[in-house]
Short mmCIF file of C-alpha atoms in Angstrom, two decimals:
data_model
loop_
_atom_site.label_atom_id
_atom_site.label_comp_id
_atom_site.label_asym_id
_atom_site.label_seq_id
_atom_site.Cartn_x
_atom_site.Cartn_y
_atom_site.Cartn_z
CA MET A 1009 4.56 9.98 -15.65
CA LYS A 1010 8.17 10.93 -16.31
CA TYR A 1011 10.16 9.79 -19.34
CA SER A 1012 13.82 9.22 -20.14
CA PRO A 1013 15.82 8.63 -23.33
CA LEU A 1014 16.38 4.96 -24.15
CA GLY A 1015 20.15 5.31 -24.49
CA ASP A 1016 20.95 6.94 -27.81
CA SER A 1017 18.09 5.21 -29.64
CA GLY A 1018 16.13 8.42 -30.02
CA LEU A 1019 13.20 6.78 -28.23
CA SER A 1020 11.71 8.14 -25.02
CA VAL A 1021 10.42 5.62 -22.47
CA SER A 1022 8.41 5.96 -19.29
CA ARG A 1023 10.30 5.58 -16.04
CA VAL A 1024 8.02 2.59 -15.43
CA CYS A 1025 8.28 -0.40 -17.78
CA LEU A 1026 5.42 -2.90 -17.68
CA GLY A 1027 6.81 -6.41 -17.30
CA SER A 1028 4.73 -9.31 -18.55
CA MET A 1029 6.34 -12.58 -17.53
CA THR A 1030 3.38 -13.73 -15.40
CA TRP A 1031 0.96 -13.51 -18.34
CA GLY A 1032 0.18 -17.06 -19.34
CA VAL A 1033 0.68 -18.71 -15.93
CA GLN A 1034 -0.46 -16.44 -13.10
CA ASN A 1035 -2.44 -14.14 -15.40
CA ASN A 1036 -4.76 -14.81 -18.34
CA GLN A 1037 -5.62 -12.76 -21.43
CA ALA A 1038 -8.26 -10.68 -19.65
CA ASP A 1039 -5.82 -9.86 -16.84
CA ALA A 1040 -3.16 -8.81 -19.34
CA ASP A 1041 -5.63 -6.67 -21.27
CA ALA A 1042 -6.59 -4.86 -18.08
CA GLN A 1043 -2.97 -4.32 -17.07
CA ILE A 1044 -1.94 -2.97 -20.46
CA GLU A 1045 -4.88 -0.60 -20.68
CA TYR A 1046 -4.43 0.66 -17.12
CA ALA A 1047 -0.68 1.17 -17.59
CA LEU A 1048 -1.20 3.08 -20.83
CA ALA A 1049 -3.80 5.28 -19.15
CA ARG A 1050 -1.21 6.10 -16.45
CA GLY A 1051 1.34 7.14 -19.07
CA VAL A 1052 3.39 3.94 -19.29
CA ASN A 1053 4.59 3.51 -22.89
CA PHE A 1054 7.18 0.75 -22.37
CA ILE A 1055 6.30 -2.99 -22.32
CA ASP A 1056 8.87 -5.75 -21.89
CA THR A 1057 8.47 -9.44 -22.71
CA ALA A 1058 10.49 -12.40 -24.01
CA GLU A 1059 10.07 -15.44 -26.20
CA MET A 1060 10.78 -17.64 -23.16
CA TYR A 1061 7.84 -16.29 -21.12
CA ALA A 1062 5.66 -17.16 -19.22
CA ILE A 1063 7.65 -17.73 -16.05
CA PRO A 1064 8.54 -20.19 -14.56
CA PRO A 1065 9.68 -21.39 -18.01
CA ARG A 1066 8.11 -24.57 -19.36
CA GLU A 1067 7.77 -25.97 -22.83
CA GLU A 1068 3.99 -25.71 -22.77
CA THR A 1069 4.08 -21.98 -21.93
CA TYR A 1070 6.97 -21.02 -24.23
CA GLY A 1071 5.91 -18.01 -26.33
CA LYS A 1072 2.57 -17.69 -24.54
CA THR A 1073 3.19 -14.20 -23.17
CA GLU A 1074 4.11 -12.82 -26.57
CA SER A 1075 0.94 -14.37 -27.96
CA ILE A 1076 -1.13 -12.69 -25.26
CA ILE A 1077 0.41 -9.31 -26.11
CA GLY A 1078 -0.14 -10.04 -29.80
CA ASP A 1079 -3.79 -10.74 -29.13
CA TRP A 1080 -4.15 -7.32 -27.50
CA LEU A 1081 -2.20 -5.59 -30.28
CA SER A 1082 -4.38 -7.21 -32.94
CA ARG A 1083 -7.39 -5.51 -31.34
CA HIS A 1084 -5.66 -2.15 -30.78
CA GLN A 1085 -3.60 -1.60 -33.93
CA ASN A 1086 -4.14 2.15 -33.72
CA GLN A 1087 -2.13 2.19 -30.47
CA ARG A 1088 0.92 0.27 -31.69
CA GLU A 1089 2.94 3.43 -32.33
CA ASP A 1090 2.24 4.62 -28.79
CA ILE A 1091 4.13 1.64 -27.33
CA VAL A 1092 7.85 0.93 -27.09
CA LEU A 1093 7.71 -2.86 -27.30
CA ALA A 1094 10.70 -4.88 -26.11
CA THR A 1095 11.26 -8.62 -26.31
CA LYS A 1096 14.19 -11.01 -26.00
CA ILE A 1097 15.78 -14.04 -27.62
CA ALA A 1098 16.53 -16.84 -25.17
CA GLY A 1099 20.13 -17.87 -24.62
CA PRO A 1100 21.28 -21.50 -24.59
CA GLY A 1101 20.06 -24.14 -22.17
CA PHE A 1102 16.45 -25.01 -22.99
CA SER A 1103 16.05 -28.13 -25.10
CA TYR A 1104 12.68 -27.00 -26.42
CA ILE A 1105 14.06 -23.66 -27.68
CA ARG A 1106 16.12 -24.34 -30.81
CA ASP A 1107 17.40 -27.57 -29.21
CA GLY A 1108 19.19 -25.58 -26.53
CA ALA A 1109 21.47 -23.96 -29.11
CA PRO A 1110 23.44 -20.78 -28.39
CA ILE A 1111 22.46 -17.41 -29.80
CA THR A 1112 23.77 -17.00 -33.35
CA GLY A 1113 23.09 -14.56 -36.14
CA ASP A 1114 20.89 -17.09 -37.91
CA ASN A 1115 19.00 -17.90 -34.72
CA VAL A 1116 18.41 -14.20 -34.11
CA ILE A 1117 16.71 -13.92 -37.50
CA LYS A 1118 14.58 -17.03 -36.85
CA ALA A 1119 13.64 -15.90 -33.35
CA VAL A 1120 12.73 -12.38 -34.50
CA ASP A 1121 10.42 -13.79 -37.17
CA SER A 1122 8.73 -16.07 -34.63
CA SER A 1123 8.31 -13.25 -32.10
CA LEU A 1124 6.83 -10.97 -34.75
CA GLN A 1125 4.30 -13.64 -35.63
CA ARG A 1126 3.28 -14.18 -32.00
CA LEU A 1127 3.21 -10.44 -31.26
CA GLN A 1128 1.17 -9.77 -34.42
CA THR A 1129 3.23 -6.70 -35.26
CA ASP A 1130 5.52 -5.65 -38.10
CA TYR A 1131 8.39 -4.46 -35.91
CA ILE A 1132 9.96 -4.74 -32.47
CA ASP A 1133 11.24 -1.52 -30.93
CA LEU A 1134 13.91 -3.09 -28.71
CA TYR A 1135 15.25 -6.61 -29.30
CA GLN A 1136 17.41 -7.96 -26.49
CA LEU A 1137 19.69 -10.94 -25.87
CA HIS A 1138 18.14 -12.54 -22.77
CA TRP A 1139 21.44 -13.89 -21.46
CA PRO A 1140 24.88 -14.49 -23.04
CA ASN A 1141 26.16 -17.72 -24.51
CA ARG A 1142 29.04 -17.72 -22.02
CA ALA A 1143 28.71 -18.48 -18.30
CA ILE A 1144 27.61 -15.42 -16.35
CA ALA A 1145 27.52 -14.21 -12.75
CA HIS A 1146 23.74 -13.77 -12.62
CA PHE A 1147 20.78 -15.68 -11.18
CA GLY A 1148 22.49 -16.18 -7.82
CA ASN A 1149 25.95 -16.93 -9.24
CA GLN A 1150 27.54 -13.59 -8.32
CA TRP A 1151 29.83 -14.87 -5.58
CA PRO A 1152 33.62 -15.13 -6.14
CA ASN A 1153 34.52 -18.57 -7.47
CA GLY A 1154 30.82 -19.40 -7.59
CA MET A 1155 31.12 -20.53 -11.19
CA PRO A 1156 33.97 -20.72 -13.73
CA PHE A 1157 33.08 -17.64 -15.76
CA LEU A 1158 36.53 -16.03 -15.52
CA GLY A 1159 39.42 -17.19 -17.65
CA GLN A 1160 37.23 -18.41 -20.49
CA ASP A 1161 38.75 -18.36 -23.96
CA SER A 1162 37.50 -14.97 -25.12
CA GLU A 1163 38.11 -15.33 -28.86
CA PRO A 1164 35.21 -17.73 -29.59
CA HIS A 1165 32.86 -15.51 -27.59
CA ILE A 1166 34.00 -12.42 -29.49
CA ALA A 1167 33.45 -14.23 -32.79
CA GLN A 1168 29.96 -15.20 -31.62
CA LYS A 1169 29.19 -11.60 -30.73
CA LEU A 1170 30.19 -10.42 -34.19
CA ASP A 1171 27.98 -13.07 -35.78
CA ILE A 1172 25.07 -12.05 -33.53
CA LEU A 1173 25.52 -8.37 -34.43
CA GLU A 1174 25.50 -9.26 -38.11
CA GLY A 1175 22.21 -11.11 -37.63
CA LEU A 1176 20.77 -8.15 -35.71
CA ALA A 1177 21.93 -5.80 -38.47
CA LYS A 1178 19.95 -7.78 -41.05
CA CYS A 1179 16.84 -7.47 -38.90
CA VAL A 1180 17.37 -3.71 -38.49
CA THR A 1181 17.94 -3.23 -42.22
CA SER A 1182 14.77 -5.16 -43.03
CA GLY A 1183 12.77 -3.05 -40.57
CA LYS A 1184 11.91 -5.97 -38.29
CA ILE A 1185 13.62 -4.44 -35.26
CA ARG A 1186 14.51 -0.83 -34.51
CA HIS A 1187 17.13 -1.15 -31.77
CA CYS A 1188 19.17 -3.80 -29.92
CA GLY A 1189 19.91 -4.37 -26.27
CA LEU A 1190 21.43 -6.75 -23.75
CA SER A 1191 20.17 -8.52 -20.66
CA ASP A 1192 22.01 -10.24 -17.80
CA ASP A 1193 25.41 -9.24 -19.12
CA SER A 1194 28.56 -7.65 -17.74
CA PRO A 1195 30.87 -4.68 -18.42
CA TRP A 1196 33.10 -6.97 -20.51
CA GLY A 1197 30.11 -8.07 -22.56
CA ILE A 1198 28.99 -4.48 -23.10
CA SER A 1199 32.51 -3.39 -24.05
CA GLN A 1200 32.96 -6.11 -26.65
CA TYR A 1201 29.64 -5.37 -28.31
CA LEU A 1202 30.43 -1.65 -28.42
CA ARG A 1203 33.88 -2.27 -29.87
CA LEU A 1204 32.59 -4.66 -32.54
CA SER A 1205 29.75 -2.33 -33.47
CA GLU A 1206 32.13 0.54 -34.03
CA GLN A 1207 34.73 -1.53 -35.89
CA HIS A 1208 32.24 -3.16 -38.25
CA ASN A 1209 29.59 -0.43 -38.53
CA LEU A 1210 26.94 -2.63 -36.93
CA PRO A 1211 24.02 -1.70 -34.62
CA LYS A 1212 24.97 -0.40 -31.19
CA MET A 1213 23.47 -1.90 -28.06
CA VAL A 1214 21.33 0.88 -26.59
CA SER A 1215 20.28 -0.77 -23.31
CA ILE A 1216 20.88 -3.48 -20.77
CA GLN A 1217 18.45 -4.98 -18.27
CA ASN A 1218 19.92 -6.68 -15.21
CA GLU A 1219 18.53 -7.68 -11.84
CA PHE A 1220 18.77 -4.70 -9.50
CA SER A 1221 17.13 -3.90 -6.18
CA LEU A 1222 17.86 -3.02 -2.57
CA LEU A 1223 18.70 -6.71 -2.10
CA HIS A 1224 20.81 -7.10 -5.24
CA ALA A 1225 22.72 -3.98 -6.27
CA LYS A 1226 25.96 -5.49 -7.57
CA ASP A 1227 25.85 -3.39 -10.77
CA TRP A 1228 26.39 -0.19 -8.78
CA PRO A 1229 28.58 1.63 -9.52
CA TYR A 1230 30.77 -0.14 -12.05
CA LEU A 1231 28.39 -1.44 -14.71
CA ILE A 1232 26.02 1.51 -14.27
CA GLU A 1233 28.92 3.96 -14.57
CA GLN A 1234 29.74 2.40 -17.94
CA CYS A 1235 26.11 2.69 -19.01
CA VAL A 1236 26.04 6.39 -18.12
CA ASN A 1237 29.30 7.15 -19.91
CA GLU A 1238 28.43 5.08 -22.99
CA ASN A 1239 24.83 6.36 -23.13
CA ILE A 1240 23.33 2.91 -22.59
CA ALA A 1241 19.96 2.74 -20.86
CA TYR A 1242 20.03 0.77 -17.61
CA LEU A 1243 16.79 -1.15 -17.03
CA PRO A 1244 16.49 -2.88 -13.62
CA TRP A 1245 14.43 -6.05 -13.56
CA SER A 1246 12.92 -7.36 -10.34
CA PRO A 1247 13.26 -4.08 -8.41
CA LEU A 1248 11.04 -5.67 -5.74
CA ALA A 1249 13.27 -8.78 -5.64
CA THR A 1250 10.48 -11.06 -6.93
CA GLY A 1251 8.11 -9.43 -4.46
CA ALA A 1252 10.25 -9.97 -1.36
CA LEU A 1253 10.64 -6.23 -0.73
CA SER A 1254 6.89 -5.84 -0.40
CA GLY A 1255 7.25 -7.72 2.87
CA LYS A 1256 4.69 -10.37 1.91
CA TYR A 1257 7.12 -13.28 2.42
CA LEU A 1258 8.37 -12.22 5.85
CA GLY A 1259 8.55 -14.96 8.45
CA GLY A 1260 8.09 -17.71 5.89
CA ALA A 1261 4.70 -16.48 4.66
CA ARG A 1262 3.63 -17.76 1.24
CA PRO A 1263 0.45 -16.00 0.06
CA GLU A 1264 -1.68 -18.21 -2.16
CA GLY A 1265 -0.88 -17.78 -5.85
CA SER A 1266 2.29 -15.75 -5.18
CA ARG A 1267 5.47 -16.36 -7.14
CA TRP A 1268 7.31 -18.05 -4.29
CA THR A 1269 4.65 -20.76 -4.20
CA LEU A 1270 5.61 -21.79 -7.75
CA MET A 1271 8.48 -24.05 -8.73
CA GLN A 1272 11.56 -21.96 -9.55
CA ARG A 1273 14.05 -23.02 -12.20
CA ASN A 1274 17.01 -21.75 -10.17
CA GLY A 1275 15.46 -22.42 -6.79
CA LEU A 1276 14.49 -19.71 -4.33
CA PHE A 1277 18.04 -18.44 -3.90
CA ARG A 1278 16.63 -15.11 -2.70
CA ASP A 1279 14.95 -16.82 0.25
CA THR A 1280 17.63 -16.57 2.94
CA THR A 1281 17.75 -15.65 6.61
CA ASN A 1282 19.62 -12.46 5.77
CA THR A 1283 17.05 -11.55 3.12
CA ASP A 1284 14.31 -11.86 5.72
CA LYS A 1285 16.26 -9.64 8.13
CA ALA A 1286 16.99 -7.03 5.44
CA VAL A 1287 13.38 -6.90 4.26
CA ALA A 1288 12.15 -6.56 7.85
CA ALA A 1289 14.51 -3.63 8.35
CA TYR A 1290 13.31 -1.92 5.16
CA VAL A 1291 9.69 -2.49 6.18
CA ASP A 1292 10.49 -0.81 9.50
CA VAL A 1293 11.94 2.19 7.63
CA ALA A 1294 8.85 2.42 5.45
CA THR A 1295 6.57 2.21 8.48
CA SER A 1296 8.49 4.92 10.32
CA HIS A 1297 8.02 7.28 7.37
CA GLU A 1298 4.39 6.27 6.79
CA ILE A 1299 4.93 4.92 3.28
CA SER A 1300 4.50 1.42 1.89
CA PRO A 1301 7.46 -0.97 1.51
CA VAL A 1302 6.68 -1.03 -2.24
CA LYS A 1303 6.95 2.77 -2.43
CA LEU A 1304 10.24 2.60 -0.54
CA ALA A 1305 11.83 -0.08 -2.76
CA LEU A 1306 10.62 1.20 -6.13
CA GLY A 1307 11.18 4.85 -5.23
CA TRP A 1308 14.75 4.08 -4.22
CA CYS A 1309 15.41 2.20 -7.47
CA ASP A 1310 13.98 5.04 -9.55
CA GLN A 1311 16.27 7.54 -7.81
CA VAL A 1312 19.51 5.59 -8.33
CA GLN A 1313 21.70 7.60 -10.70
CA GLY A 1314 21.86 5.98 -14.12
CA VAL A 1315 18.57 4.09 -13.94
CA THR A 1316 16.44 4.72 -17.03
CA SER A 1317 13.27 2.68 -16.44
CA SER A 1318 12.40 0.07 -13.81
CA ILE A 1319 10.64 -3.09 -14.99
CA ILE A 1320 7.71 -3.87 -12.71
CA GLY A 1321 5.47 -6.93 -12.69
CA ALA A 1322 2.12 -7.51 -11.05
CA THR A 1323 -0.39 -10.32 -10.80
CA THR A 1324 -3.28 -8.15 -9.58
CA MET A 1325 -4.57 -4.71 -10.49
CA GLU A 1326 -4.12 -3.67 -6.88
CA GLN A 1327 -0.42 -4.50 -7.12
CA LEU A 1328 -0.07 -2.72 -10.46
CA THR A 1329 -1.74 0.42 -9.12
CA GLN A 1330 0.52 0.42 -6.08
CA ASP A 1331 3.62 -0.16 -8.21
CA ILE A 1332 2.91 2.72 -10.59
CA ASP A 1333 1.90 5.01 -7.73
CA ALA A 1334 5.34 4.41 -6.19
CA PHE A 1335 6.95 6.47 -8.96
CA SER A 1336 4.70 9.52 -8.61
CA GLU A 1337 6.71 11.36 -5.96
CA PRO A 1338 10.42 11.04 -5.07
CA LEU A 1339 11.51 9.80 -1.70
CA SER A 1340 12.69 12.45 0.75
CA GLN A 1341 16.33 12.71 1.74
CA ALA A 1342 15.40 11.52 5.23
CA VAL A 1343 13.96 8.30 3.78
CA LEU A 1344 16.99 7.82 1.55
CA ASP A 1345 19.31 8.32 4.52
CA ASP A 1346 17.50 5.66 6.56
CA ILE A 1347 17.52 3.28 3.58
CA HIS A 1348 21.26 3.79 3.26
CA GLN A 1349 21.83 2.72 6.85
CA VAL A 1350 20.02 -0.57 6.24
CA PHE A 1351 21.73 -1.06 2.89
CA LYS A 1352 25.17 -0.77 4.53
CA GLN A 1353 24.18 -3.49 6.97
CA TYR A 1354 22.78 -5.83 4.30
CA PRO A 1355 24.55 -4.95 1.01
CA SER A 1356 24.06 -8.38 -0.58
CA PRO A 1357 21.81 -10.63 1.52
CA PHE A 1358 21.33 -13.37 -1.10
#
């Protein structure tokens, strides 16, 4: 396993981050235990979760994933220091999470305390804002004029960010969290947090996790360039595009128990004709080089300049083994060249 610095946090994280959002719906406690123990044995030291999980989000499963991780931690306290544990506070929009309220400094403190209780730990290594209070071009909203996120009154959002940083600072000072990060944000969001942190001597955001894959690479190069120059770790989520890049959904296939058979909060916006064509082309490239489509997609993501650690998720041990194996050897230049030809044809298929 290879490791990279988590921005300027001083922490070192494995190039593979174990995602957990299926634990509590598609996976039970025993499944999670097996995944954690296998990942640790393979050298993975980075686990990501969120208060909102399991996914798809529902009131009855809110906080369940953190509780599952907490159950494991309670039985393996001697291994807590071996893990870089990341979780997230939910943004606005869910009535059952703080009445749908936006992220505030006070809500950060409340959410941290609740996550610590569920996780059964004294501290969180990386505490992230799951999505901003303002409208954002994520979750299928990245098209020009797709939603009114430009031209918003920036001053209230800047004031909110300062309040949030002050709440995070209290949690850092008290030892409840070690470092802070973003998720599903933009270069403007990063810039404002960095500016406010410097002006007010508040914690710096050390990372950002955004959706990033061969089917959804809008952060390259502009946001990722900023991450590299500002020493912010870039953490791709869904590098297999919710499993699409494995090829298992080609031609309308829906394997039993797979994610695309479940109700999706934002709909299956990744399920398009162009997505099917792009995936088929990538599968052809993988076949021609005698590697798996999973190896092709995850290997490519790992080799993108600026990527720190890719967040993988699996519902079976077979999938987890295949995912981690994909990072063992880099893709050859010949494979990368063939990938590039497909990518130019399908730069943003959904």
